[in-house]
mmCIF file of C-alpha atoms in Angstrom:
data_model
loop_
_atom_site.group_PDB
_atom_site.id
_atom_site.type_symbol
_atom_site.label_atom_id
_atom_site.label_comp_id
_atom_site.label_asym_id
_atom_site.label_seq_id
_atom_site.Cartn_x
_atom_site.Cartn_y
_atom_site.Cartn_z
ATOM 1 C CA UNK A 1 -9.145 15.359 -9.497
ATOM 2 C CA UNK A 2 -7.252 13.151 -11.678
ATOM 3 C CA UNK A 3 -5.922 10.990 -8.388
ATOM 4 C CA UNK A 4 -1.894 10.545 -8.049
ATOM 5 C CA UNK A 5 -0.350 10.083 -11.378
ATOM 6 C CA UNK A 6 2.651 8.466 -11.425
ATOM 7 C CA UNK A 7 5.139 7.872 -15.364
ATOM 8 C CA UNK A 8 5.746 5.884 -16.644
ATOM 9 C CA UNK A 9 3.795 2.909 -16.560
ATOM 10 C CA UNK A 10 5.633 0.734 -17.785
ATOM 11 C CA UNK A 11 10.188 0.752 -18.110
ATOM 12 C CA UNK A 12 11.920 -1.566 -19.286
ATOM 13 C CA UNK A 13 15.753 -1.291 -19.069
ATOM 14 C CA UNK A 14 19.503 -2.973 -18.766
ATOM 15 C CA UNK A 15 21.500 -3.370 -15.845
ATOM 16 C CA UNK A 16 23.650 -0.446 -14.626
ATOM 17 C CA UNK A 17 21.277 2.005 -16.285
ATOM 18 C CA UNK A 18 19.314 5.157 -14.971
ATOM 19 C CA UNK A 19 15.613 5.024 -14.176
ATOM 20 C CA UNK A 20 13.961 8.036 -12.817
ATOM 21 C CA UNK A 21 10.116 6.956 -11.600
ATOM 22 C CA UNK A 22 7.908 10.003 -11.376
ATOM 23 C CA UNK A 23 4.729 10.817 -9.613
ATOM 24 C CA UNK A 24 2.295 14.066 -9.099
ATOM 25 C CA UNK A 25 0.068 13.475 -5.780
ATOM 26 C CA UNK A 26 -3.435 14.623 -5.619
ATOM 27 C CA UNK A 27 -3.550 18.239 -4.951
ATOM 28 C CA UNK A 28 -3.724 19.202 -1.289
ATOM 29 C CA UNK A 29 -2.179 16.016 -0.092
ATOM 30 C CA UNK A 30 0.851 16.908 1.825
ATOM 31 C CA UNK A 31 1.757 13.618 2.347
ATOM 32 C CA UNK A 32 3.828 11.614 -0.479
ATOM 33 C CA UNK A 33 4.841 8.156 -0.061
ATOM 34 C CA UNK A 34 6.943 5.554 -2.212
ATOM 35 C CA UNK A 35 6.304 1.915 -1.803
ATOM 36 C CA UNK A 36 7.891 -0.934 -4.086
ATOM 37 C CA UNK A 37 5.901 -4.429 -4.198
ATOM 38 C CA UNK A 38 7.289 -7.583 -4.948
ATOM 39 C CA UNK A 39 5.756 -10.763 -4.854
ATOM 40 C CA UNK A 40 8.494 -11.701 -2.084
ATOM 41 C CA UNK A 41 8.167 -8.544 0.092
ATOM 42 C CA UNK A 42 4.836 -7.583 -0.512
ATOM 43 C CA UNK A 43 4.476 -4.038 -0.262
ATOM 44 C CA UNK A 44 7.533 -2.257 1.070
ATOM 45 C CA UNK A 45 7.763 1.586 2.454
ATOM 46 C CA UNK A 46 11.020 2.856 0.511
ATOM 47 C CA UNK A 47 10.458 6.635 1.561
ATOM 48 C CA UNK A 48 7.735 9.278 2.594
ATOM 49 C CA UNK A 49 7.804 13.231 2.481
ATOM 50 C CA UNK A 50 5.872 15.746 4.996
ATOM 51 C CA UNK A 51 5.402 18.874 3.303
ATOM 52 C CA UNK A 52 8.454 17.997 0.561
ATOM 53 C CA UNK A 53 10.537 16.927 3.275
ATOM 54 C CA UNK A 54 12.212 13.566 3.511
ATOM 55 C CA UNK A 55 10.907 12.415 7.029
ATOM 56 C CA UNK A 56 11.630 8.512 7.029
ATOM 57 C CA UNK A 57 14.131 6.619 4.192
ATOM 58 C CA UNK A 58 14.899 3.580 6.333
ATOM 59 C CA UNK A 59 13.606 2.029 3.254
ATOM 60 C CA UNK A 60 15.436 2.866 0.593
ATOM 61 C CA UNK A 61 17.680 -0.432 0.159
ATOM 62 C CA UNK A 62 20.597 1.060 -1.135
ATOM 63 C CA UNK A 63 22.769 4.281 -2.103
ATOM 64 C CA UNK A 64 21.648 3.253 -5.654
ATOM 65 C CA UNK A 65 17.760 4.587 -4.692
ATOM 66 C CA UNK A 66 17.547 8.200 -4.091
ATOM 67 C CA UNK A 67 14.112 10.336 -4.019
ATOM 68 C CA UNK A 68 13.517 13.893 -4.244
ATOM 69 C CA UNK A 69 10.675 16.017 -3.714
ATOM 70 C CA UNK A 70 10.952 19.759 -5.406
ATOM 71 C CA UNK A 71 7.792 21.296 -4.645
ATOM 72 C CA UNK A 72 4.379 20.110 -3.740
ATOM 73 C CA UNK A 73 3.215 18.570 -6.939
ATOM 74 C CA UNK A 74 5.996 16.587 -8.022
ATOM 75 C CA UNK A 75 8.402 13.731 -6.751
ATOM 76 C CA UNK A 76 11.166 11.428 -8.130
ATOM 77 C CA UNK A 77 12.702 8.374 -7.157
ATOM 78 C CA UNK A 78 15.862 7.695 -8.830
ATOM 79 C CA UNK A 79 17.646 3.965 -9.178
ATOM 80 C CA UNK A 80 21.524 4.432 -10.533
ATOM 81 C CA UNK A 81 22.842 2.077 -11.179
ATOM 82 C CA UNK A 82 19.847 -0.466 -11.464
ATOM 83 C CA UNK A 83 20.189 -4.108 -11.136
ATOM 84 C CA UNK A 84 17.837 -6.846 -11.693
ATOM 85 C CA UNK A 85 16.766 -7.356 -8.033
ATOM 86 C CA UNK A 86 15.544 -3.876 -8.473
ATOM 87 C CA UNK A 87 12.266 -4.990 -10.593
ATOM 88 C CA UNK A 88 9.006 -4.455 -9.222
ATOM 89 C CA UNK A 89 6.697 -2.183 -9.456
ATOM 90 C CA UNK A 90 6.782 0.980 -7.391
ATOM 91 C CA UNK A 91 3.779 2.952 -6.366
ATOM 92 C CA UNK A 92 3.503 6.516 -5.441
ATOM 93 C CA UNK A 93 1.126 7.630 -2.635
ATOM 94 C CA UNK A 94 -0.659 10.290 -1.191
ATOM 95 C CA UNK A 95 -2.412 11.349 1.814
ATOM 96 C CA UNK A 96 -4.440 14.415 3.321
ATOM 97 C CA UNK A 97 -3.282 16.519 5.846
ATOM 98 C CA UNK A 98 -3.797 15.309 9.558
ATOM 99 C CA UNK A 99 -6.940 16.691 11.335
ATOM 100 C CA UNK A 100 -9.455 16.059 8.219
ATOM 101 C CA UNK A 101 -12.549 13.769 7.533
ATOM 102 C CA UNK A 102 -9.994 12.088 5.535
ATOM 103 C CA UNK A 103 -6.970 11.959 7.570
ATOM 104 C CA UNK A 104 -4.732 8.896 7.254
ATOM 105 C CA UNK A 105 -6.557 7.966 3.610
ATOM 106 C CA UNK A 106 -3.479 6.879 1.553
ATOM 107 C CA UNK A 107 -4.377 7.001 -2.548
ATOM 108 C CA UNK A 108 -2.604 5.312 -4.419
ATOM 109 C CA UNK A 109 -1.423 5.619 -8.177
ATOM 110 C CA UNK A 110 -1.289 3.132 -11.043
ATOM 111 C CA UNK A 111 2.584 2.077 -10.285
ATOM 112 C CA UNK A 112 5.407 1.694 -12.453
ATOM 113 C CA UNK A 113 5.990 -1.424 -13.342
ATOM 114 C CA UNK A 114 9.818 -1.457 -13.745
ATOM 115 C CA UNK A 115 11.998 -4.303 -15.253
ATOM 116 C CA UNK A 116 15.627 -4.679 -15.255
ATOM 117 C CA UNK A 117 17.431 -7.009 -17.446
ATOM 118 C CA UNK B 1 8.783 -0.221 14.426
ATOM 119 C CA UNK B 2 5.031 -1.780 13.471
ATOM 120 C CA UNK B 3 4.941 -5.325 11.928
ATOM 121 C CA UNK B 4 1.972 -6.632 10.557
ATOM 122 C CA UNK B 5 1.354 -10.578 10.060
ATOM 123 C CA UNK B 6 -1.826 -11.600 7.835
ATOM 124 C CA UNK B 7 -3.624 -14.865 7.308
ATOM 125 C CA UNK B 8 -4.462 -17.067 5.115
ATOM 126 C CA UNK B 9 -1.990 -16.096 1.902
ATOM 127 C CA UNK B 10 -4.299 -17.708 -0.199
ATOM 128 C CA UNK B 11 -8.268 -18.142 0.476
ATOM 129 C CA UNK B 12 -10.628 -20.463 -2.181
ATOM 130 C CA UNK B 13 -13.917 -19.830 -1.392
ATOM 131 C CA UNK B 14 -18.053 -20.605 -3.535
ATOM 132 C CA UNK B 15 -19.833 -17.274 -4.617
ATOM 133 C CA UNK B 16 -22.425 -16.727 -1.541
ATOM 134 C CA UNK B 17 -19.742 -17.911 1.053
ATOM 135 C CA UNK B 18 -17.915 -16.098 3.655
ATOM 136 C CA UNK B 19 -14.731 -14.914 3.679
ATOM 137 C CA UNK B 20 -12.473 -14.103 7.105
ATOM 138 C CA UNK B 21 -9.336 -12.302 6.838
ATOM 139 C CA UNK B 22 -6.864 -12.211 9.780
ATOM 140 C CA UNK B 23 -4.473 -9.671 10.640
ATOM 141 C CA UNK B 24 -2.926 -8.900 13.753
ATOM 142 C CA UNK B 25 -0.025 -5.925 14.906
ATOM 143 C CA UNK B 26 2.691 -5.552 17.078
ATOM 144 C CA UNK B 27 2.299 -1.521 18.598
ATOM 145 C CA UNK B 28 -0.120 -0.686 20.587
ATOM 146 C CA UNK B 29 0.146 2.617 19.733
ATOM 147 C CA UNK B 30 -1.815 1.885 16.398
ATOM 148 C CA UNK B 31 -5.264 3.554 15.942
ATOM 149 C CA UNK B 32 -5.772 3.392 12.353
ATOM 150 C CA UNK B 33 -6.363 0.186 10.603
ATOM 151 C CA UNK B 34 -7.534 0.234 6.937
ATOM 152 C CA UNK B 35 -8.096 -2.446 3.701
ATOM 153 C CA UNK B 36 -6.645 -2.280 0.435
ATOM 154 C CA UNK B 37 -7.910 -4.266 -2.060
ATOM 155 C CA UNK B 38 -6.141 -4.685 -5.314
ATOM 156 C CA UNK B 39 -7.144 -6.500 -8.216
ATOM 157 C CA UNK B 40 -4.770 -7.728 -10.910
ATOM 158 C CA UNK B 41 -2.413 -5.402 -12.639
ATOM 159 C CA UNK B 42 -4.000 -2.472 -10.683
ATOM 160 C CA UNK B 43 -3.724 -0.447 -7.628
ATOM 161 C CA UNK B 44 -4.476 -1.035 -4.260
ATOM 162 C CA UNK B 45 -7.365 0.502 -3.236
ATOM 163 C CA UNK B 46 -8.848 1.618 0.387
ATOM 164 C CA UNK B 47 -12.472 -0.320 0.697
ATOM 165 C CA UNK B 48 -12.942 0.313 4.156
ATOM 166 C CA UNK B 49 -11.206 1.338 7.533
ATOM 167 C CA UNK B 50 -11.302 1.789 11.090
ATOM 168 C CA UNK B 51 -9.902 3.059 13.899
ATOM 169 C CA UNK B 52 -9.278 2.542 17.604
ATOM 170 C CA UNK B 53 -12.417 3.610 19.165
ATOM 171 C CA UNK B 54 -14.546 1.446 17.271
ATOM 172 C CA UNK B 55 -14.779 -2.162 17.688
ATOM 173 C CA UNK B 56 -16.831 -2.955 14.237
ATOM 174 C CA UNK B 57 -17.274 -0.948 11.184
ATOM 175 C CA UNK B 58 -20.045 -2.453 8.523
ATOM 176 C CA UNK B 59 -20.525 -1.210 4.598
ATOM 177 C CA UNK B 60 -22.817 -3.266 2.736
ATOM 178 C CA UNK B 61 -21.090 -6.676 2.278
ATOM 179 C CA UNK B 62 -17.881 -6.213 4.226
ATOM 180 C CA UNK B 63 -17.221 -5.396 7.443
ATOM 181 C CA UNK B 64 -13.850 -4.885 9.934
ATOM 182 C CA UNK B 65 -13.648 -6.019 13.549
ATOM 183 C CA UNK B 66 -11.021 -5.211 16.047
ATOM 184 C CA UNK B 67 -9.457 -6.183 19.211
ATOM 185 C CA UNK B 68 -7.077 -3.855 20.629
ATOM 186 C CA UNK B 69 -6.595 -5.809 23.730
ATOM 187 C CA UNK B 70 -5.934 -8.885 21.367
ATOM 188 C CA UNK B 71 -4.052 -6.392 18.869
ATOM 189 C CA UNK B 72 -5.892 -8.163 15.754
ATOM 190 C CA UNK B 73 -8.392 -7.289 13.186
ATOM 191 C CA UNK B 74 -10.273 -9.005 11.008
ATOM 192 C CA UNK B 75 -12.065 -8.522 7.538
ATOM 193 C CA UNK B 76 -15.134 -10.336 6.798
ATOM 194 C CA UNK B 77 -17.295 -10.630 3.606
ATOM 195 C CA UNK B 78 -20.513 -12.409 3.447
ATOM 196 C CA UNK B 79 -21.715 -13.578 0.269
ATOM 197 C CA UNK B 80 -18.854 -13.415 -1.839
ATOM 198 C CA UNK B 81 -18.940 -13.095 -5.681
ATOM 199 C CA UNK B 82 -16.454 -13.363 -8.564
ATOM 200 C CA UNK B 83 -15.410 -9.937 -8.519
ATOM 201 C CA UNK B 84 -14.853 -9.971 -4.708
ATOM 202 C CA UNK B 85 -11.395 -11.802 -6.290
ATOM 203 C CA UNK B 86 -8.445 -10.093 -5.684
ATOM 204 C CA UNK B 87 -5.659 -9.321 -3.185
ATOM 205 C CA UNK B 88 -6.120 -8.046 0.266
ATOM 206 C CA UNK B 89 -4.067 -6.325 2.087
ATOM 207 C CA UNK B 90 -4.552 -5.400 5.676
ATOM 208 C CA UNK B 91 -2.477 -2.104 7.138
ATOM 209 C CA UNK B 92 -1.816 -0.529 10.378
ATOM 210 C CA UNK B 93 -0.851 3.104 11.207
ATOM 211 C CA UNK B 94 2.249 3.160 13.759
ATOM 212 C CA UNK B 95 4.033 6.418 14.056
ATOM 213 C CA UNK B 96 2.731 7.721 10.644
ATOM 214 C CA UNK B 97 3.301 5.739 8.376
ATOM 215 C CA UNK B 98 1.158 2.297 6.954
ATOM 216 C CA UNK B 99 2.732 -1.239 7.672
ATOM 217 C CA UNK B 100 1.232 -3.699 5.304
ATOM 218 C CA UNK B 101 0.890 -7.318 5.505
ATOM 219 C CA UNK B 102 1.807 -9.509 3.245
ATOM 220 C CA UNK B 103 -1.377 -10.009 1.372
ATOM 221 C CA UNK B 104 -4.263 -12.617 0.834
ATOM 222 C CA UNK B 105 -5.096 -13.371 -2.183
ATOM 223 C CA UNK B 106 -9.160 -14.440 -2.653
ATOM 224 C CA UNK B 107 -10.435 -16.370 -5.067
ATOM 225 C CA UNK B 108 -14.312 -16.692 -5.515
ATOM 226 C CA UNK B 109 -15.461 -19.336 -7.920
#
């Protein structure tokens, strides 16, 4: 398995723009999580999905961050409009089903390192 | 919800020390407690857990400890070298979700 993949890697952008952070969790995993870390805040739940359904998005800071999860193999979170405050880089997570060997074993992917100027 | 408070921020320690990390939790409902470790520019990654019904958990050169009457657990490596370096971070599973903590970074020189 090529672990949770997660575009792109790097983004550069200007304020009041669009970014739309992608991620593809590790097949099986029914569990998909969104974390942004900052050196300030360390490493910061934004949103998590049971089966592609939003469960918890206490998180999410603002209106401006939105996430989706379509099917099983694919996820977005969405800033609009982004700011500068809004730099960091966000990871995507996933986790196997409860009950396993492996329950509870969050992978992570690579992040996206995200910069707003 | 959980909170999770980890100590020191910053450890310095001489290849073939020790290193303790600290963390401790706030719900008592917690029974999963895994380490991240995550090196510069990369991901966190899991390098060993535990949960409630142990008290100790040992692979190779690291090993976890925990207190659930004292709600804190504890990281230890013994004979540290220079790519032991990175950040730790320490997690606990409340409803079911992971709460981090903050991080420590380790440096081994």
């Amino acid at each position: 398995d090529a672990g949770v993949i997660q575009s792109p890697r790097h983004e550069v952008t200007e304020m009041g723009q669009e970014v739309t952070l992608r991620c593809k969790p590790i097949s099986g995993h029914n569990s998909l999580f969104w974390y942004r870390q900052t050196m300030m805040r360390g490493l910061e739940l934004l949103i998590y999905f049971n089966n592609n359904v939003p469960i918890d998005d206490s998180g999410m800071p603002e209106d401006r961050f939105s996430a989706k999860m379509p099917n099983a193999s694919f996820s977005t979170l969405k800033i609009q409009p982004s700011e500068p405050r809004d730099s960091a880089v966000y990871f995507c997570a996933s986790r196997t089903p409860g009950g396993s060997s492996g329950a509870n074993v969050l992978t992570f992917g690579a992040g996206s390192r995200l910069t707003v100027l | 919800g959980e909170n999770v408070e980890q100590h020191p921020s910053t450890l310095s320690v001489q290849e073939g020390d020790s290193a303790v990390i600290k963390c401790t939790y706030s719900d008592s409902a917690s029974n999963y407690f895994p380490w991240y470790k995550q090196e510069l520019g990369k991901r966190p990654q899991l390098i060993i857990d535990i949960r409630s019904n142990v008290g100790e958990k040992k692979d190779q050169r690291i090993a976890v400890t925990l207190n659930k009457t004292a709600k804190h657990f504890s990281l230890h490596i013994t004979e540290t070298q220079p790519e032991d370096s990175a950040v730790y971070f320490c997690a606990a599973r409340g409803d079911s979700t992971l709460t981090f903590g903050k991080g420590t970074m380790l440096l081994v020189s």
